[in-house]
Short mmCIF file of C-alpha atoms in Angstrom, two decimals:
data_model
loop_
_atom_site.label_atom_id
_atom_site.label_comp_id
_atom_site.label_asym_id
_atom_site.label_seq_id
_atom_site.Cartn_x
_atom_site.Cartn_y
_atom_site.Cartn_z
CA UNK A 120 1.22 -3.66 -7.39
CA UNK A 121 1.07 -7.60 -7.97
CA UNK A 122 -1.69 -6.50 -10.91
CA UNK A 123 0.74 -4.20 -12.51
CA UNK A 124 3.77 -6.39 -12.18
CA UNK A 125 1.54 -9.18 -13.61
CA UNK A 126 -0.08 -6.93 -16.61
CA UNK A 127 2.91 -5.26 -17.30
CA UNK A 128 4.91 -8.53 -17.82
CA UNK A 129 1.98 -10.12 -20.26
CA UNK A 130 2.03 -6.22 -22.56
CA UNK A 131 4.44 -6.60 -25.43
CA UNK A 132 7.36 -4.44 -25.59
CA UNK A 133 5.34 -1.36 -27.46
CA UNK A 134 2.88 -0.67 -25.40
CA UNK A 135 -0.05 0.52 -23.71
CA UNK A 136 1.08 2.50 -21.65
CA UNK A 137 -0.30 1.56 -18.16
CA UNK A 138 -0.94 4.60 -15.54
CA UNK A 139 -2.02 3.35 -11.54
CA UNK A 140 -3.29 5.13 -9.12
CA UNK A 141 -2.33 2.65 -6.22
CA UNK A 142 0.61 0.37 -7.30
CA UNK A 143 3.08 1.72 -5.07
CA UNK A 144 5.70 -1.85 -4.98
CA UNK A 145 9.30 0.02 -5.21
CA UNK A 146 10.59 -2.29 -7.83
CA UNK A 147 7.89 -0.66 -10.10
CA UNK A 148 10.15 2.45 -9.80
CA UNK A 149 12.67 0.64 -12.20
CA UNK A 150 10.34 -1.75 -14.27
CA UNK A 151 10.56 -0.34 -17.99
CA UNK A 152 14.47 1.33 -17.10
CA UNK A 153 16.50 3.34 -14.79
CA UNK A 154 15.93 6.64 -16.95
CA UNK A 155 13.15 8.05 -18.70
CA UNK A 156 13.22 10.25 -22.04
CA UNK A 157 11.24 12.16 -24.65
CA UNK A 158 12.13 9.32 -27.38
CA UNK A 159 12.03 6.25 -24.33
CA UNK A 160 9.50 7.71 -21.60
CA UNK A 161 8.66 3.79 -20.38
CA UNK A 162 5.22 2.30 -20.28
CA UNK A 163 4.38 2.66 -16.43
CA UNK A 164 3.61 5.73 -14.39
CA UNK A 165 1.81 5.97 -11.26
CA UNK A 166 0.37 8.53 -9.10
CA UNK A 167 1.05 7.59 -6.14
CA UNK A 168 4.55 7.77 -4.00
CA UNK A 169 6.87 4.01 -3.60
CA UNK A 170 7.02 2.18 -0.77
CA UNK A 171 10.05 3.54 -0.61
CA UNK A 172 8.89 6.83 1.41
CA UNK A 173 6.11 4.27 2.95
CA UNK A 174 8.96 1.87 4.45
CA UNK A 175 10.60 5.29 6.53
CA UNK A 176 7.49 6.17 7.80
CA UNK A 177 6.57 2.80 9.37
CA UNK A 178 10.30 2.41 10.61
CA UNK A 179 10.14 5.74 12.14
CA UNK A 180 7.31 5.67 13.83
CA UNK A 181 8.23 1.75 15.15
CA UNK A 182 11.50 3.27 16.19
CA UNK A 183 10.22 6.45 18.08
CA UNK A 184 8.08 4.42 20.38
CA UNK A 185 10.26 2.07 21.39
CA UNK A 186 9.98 -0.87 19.87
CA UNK A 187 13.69 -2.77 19.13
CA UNK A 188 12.36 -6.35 17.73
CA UNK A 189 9.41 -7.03 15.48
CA UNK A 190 7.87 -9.46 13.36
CA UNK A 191 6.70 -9.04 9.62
CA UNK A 192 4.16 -11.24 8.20
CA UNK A 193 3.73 -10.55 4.14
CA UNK A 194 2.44 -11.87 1.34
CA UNK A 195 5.08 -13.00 -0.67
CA UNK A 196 4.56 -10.32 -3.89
CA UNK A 197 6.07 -7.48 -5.42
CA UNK A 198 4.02 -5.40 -2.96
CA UNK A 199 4.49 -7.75 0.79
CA UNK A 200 7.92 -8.77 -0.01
CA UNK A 201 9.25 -4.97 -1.62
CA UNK A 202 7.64 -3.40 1.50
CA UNK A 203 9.27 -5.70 4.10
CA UNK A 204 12.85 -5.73 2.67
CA UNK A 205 12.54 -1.74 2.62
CA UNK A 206 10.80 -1.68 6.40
CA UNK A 207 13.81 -3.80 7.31
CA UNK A 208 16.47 -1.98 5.71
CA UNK A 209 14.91 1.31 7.13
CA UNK A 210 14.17 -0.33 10.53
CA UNK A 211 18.03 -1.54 11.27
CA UNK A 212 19.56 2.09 9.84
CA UNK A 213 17.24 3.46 12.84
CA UNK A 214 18.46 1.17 15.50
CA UNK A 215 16.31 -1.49 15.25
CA UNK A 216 17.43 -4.84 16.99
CA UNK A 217 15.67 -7.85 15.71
CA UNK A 218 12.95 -8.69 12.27
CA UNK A 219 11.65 -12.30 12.50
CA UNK A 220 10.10 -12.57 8.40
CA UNK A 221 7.32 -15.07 7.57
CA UNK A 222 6.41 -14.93 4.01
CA UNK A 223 2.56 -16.54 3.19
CA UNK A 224 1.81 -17.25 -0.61
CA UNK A 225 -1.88 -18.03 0.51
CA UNK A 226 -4.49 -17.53 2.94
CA UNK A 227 -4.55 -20.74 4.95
CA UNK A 228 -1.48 -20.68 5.32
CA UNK A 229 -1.66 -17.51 8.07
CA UNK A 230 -2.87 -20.06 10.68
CA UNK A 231 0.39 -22.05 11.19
CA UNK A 232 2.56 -18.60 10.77
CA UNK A 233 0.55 -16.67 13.49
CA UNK A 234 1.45 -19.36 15.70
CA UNK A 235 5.30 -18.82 15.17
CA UNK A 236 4.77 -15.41 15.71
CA UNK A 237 3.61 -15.74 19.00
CA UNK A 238 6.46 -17.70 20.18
CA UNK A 239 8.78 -14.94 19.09
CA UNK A 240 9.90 -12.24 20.99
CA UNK A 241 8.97 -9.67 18.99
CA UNK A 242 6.91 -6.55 20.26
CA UNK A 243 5.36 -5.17 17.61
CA UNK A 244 3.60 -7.18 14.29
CA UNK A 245 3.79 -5.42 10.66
CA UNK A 246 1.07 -7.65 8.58
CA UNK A 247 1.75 -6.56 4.61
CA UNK A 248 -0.64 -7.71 1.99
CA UNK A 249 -2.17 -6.54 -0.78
CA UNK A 250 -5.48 -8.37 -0.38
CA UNK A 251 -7.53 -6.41 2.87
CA UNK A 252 -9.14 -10.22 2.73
CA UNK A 253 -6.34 -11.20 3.96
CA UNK A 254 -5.97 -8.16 6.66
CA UNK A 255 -9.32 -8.94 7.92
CA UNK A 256 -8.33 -12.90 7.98
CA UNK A 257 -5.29 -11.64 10.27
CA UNK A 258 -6.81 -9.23 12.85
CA UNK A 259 -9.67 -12.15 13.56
CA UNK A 260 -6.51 -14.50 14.13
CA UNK A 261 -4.62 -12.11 16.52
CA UNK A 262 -7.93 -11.51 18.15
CA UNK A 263 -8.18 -15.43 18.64
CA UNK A 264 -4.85 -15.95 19.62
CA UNK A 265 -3.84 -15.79 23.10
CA UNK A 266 -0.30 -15.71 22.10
CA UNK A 267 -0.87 -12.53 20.80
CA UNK A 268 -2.19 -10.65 23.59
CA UNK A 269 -0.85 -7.13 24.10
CA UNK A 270 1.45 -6.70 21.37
CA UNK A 271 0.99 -3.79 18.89
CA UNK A 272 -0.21 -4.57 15.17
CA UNK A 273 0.81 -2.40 12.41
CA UNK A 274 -0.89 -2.43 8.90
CA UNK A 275 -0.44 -0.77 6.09
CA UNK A 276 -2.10 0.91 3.51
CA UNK A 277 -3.96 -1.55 1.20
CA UNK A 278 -5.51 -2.04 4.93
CA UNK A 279 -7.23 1.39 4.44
CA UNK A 280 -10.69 0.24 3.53
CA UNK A 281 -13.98 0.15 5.90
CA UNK A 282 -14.73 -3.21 4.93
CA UNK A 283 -11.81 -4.50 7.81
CA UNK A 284 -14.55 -3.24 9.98
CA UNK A 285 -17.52 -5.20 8.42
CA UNK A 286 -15.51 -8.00 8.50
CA UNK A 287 -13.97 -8.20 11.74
CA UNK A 288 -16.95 -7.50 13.61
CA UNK A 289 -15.78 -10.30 16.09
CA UNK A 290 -12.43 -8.77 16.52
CA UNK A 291 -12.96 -5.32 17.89
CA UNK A 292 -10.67 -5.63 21.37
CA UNK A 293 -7.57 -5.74 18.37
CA UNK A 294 -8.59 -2.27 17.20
CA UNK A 295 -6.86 -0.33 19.95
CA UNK A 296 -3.80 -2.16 19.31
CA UNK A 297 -3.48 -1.18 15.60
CA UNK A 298 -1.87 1.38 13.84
CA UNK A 299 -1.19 1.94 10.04
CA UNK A 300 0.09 3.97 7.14
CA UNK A 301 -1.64 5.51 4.39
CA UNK A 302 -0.35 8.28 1.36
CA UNK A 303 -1.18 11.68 2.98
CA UNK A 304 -4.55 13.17 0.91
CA UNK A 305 -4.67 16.36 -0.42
CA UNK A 306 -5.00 18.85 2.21
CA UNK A 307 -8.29 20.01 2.78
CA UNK A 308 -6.78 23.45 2.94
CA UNK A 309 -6.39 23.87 -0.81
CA UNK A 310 -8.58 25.34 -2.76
CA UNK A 311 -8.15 23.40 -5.78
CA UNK A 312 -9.09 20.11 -4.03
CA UNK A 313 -12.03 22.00 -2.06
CA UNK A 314 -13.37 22.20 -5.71
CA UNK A 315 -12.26 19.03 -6.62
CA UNK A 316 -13.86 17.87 -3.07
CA UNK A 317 -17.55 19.33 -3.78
CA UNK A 318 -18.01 18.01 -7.36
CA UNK A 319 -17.27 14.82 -6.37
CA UNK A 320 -19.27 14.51 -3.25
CA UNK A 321 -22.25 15.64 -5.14
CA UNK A 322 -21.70 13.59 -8.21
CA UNK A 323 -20.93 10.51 -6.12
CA UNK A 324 -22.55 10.85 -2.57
CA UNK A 325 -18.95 10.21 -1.12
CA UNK A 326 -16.00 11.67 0.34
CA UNK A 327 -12.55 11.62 -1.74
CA UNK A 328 -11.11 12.98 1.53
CA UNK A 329 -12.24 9.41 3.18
CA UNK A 330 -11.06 7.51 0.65
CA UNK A 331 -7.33 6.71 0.25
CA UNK A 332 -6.91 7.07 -3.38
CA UNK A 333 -9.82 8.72 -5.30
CA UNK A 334 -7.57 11.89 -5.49
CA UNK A 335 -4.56 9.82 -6.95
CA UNK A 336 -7.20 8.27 -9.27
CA UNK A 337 -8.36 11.36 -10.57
CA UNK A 338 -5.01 12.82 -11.29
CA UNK A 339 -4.46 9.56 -13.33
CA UNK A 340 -7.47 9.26 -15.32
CA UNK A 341 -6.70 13.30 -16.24
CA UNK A 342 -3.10 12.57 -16.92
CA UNK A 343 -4.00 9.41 -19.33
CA UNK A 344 -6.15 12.13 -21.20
CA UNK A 345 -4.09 14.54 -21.25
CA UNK A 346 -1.59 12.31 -23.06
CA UNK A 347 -3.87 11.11 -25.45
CA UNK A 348 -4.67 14.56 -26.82
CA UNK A 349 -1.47 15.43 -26.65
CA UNK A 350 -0.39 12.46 -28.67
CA UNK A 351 -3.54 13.20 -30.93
CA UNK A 352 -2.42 17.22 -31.48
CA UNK A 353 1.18 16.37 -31.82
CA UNK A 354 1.80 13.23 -33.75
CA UNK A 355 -1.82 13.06 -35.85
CA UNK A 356 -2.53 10.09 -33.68
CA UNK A 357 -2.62 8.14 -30.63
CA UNK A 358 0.16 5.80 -30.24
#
């Protein structure tokens, strides 16, 4: 989402058109315009749902457990901070008691914040970043931090990648304690991604279903060529 928001902002007014297959920062819902037409369409489309619908889901399942106070720890970018104002907004509507908010513009400076965190009381820890560096950086932190000993950690879905496990090799007593979000793949159930599924695997030696957003990649790649022929058939050219 930062890469978008950054990319988008250094475009001119005209164009490309940008497509992404993971930016999913809610204030990218309204970036080129609150409405959308044949003659103004806007410059950025994704294929993957907002934090919006993300946000619900994490307050939800926070709420249905239990848990009345929390602490959010986010990287202070259209993705960390868009995600924790919605979390919080959704979180309170649901009953929610107390949000502590730390926001972290760089690495170092998660040391320091884990250690306010642990004075808080807070039961439950939502760490939002964009960078699973920094996801990895946090879990070996809670790990290390006495402080931090029994309360929940909740991640979310930029945390969706099996390098957290190479890199937290030192850290695997905080795995039980974790939960997370991700956007809900295809179903294996349908036949069109079963096809999808079995050209991939054997083209690429990997799983789409494992992976959080080869699908949504796919779909954009296809719907970026689909509008340049269209634009091609159409118009006489691609503009």
């Amino acid at each position: 989402s930062d890469g978008v928001q950054a990319l988008y902002d250094a475009l001119p007014d005209d164009g490309p058109v940008i497509i992404s297959p993971s930016a999913t920062a809610e204030a990218l819902t309204t970036i080129d315009g609150l409405e959308s037409t044949d003659a103004d369409p806007g410059l950025f489309w994704r294929t993957a749902a907002s934090d919006s619908v993300q946000s619900v889901v994490i307050a939800a399942n926070l709420r249905d457990r239990g848990i009345e106070r929390i602490s959010i720890l986010y990287h202070q970018g259209s993705y960390g901070a868009g995600l924790a104002d919605a979390v919080v907004t959704a979180f309170t509507a649901l009953g929610g008691v107390s949000v502590e908010r730390h926001a972290f513009e760089e690495n170092n400076e998660l040391s320091e914040l884990i250690v306010a965190v642990g004075q808080e009381d807070t039961e439950e820890i939502l760490f939002l970043s964009p960078s699973i560096d920094d996801v990895a950086d946090f879990v070996d932190k809670v790990g290390a931090s006495a402080s931090l000993d029994g309360r929940g950690i909740f991640l979310a879905d930029s945390a969706v990648d099996t390098t957290l496990f190479d890199d937290t090799t030192e850290s695997t007593d905080v795995y039980p304690r974790i939960r997370g979000t991700r956007p809900r793949l295809p179903s294996a159930e349908d036949s069109v991604f079963q096809i999808f599924e079995g050209e991939y695997i054997a083209e690429f030696d990997a799983d789409p279903g494992q992976s959080v957003f080869a699908a949504f990649t796919y779909d954009a790649a296809w719907l970026a060529f689909y509008g340049a022929a269209w634009s091609q058939f159409q118009e006489g050219a691609v503009t």
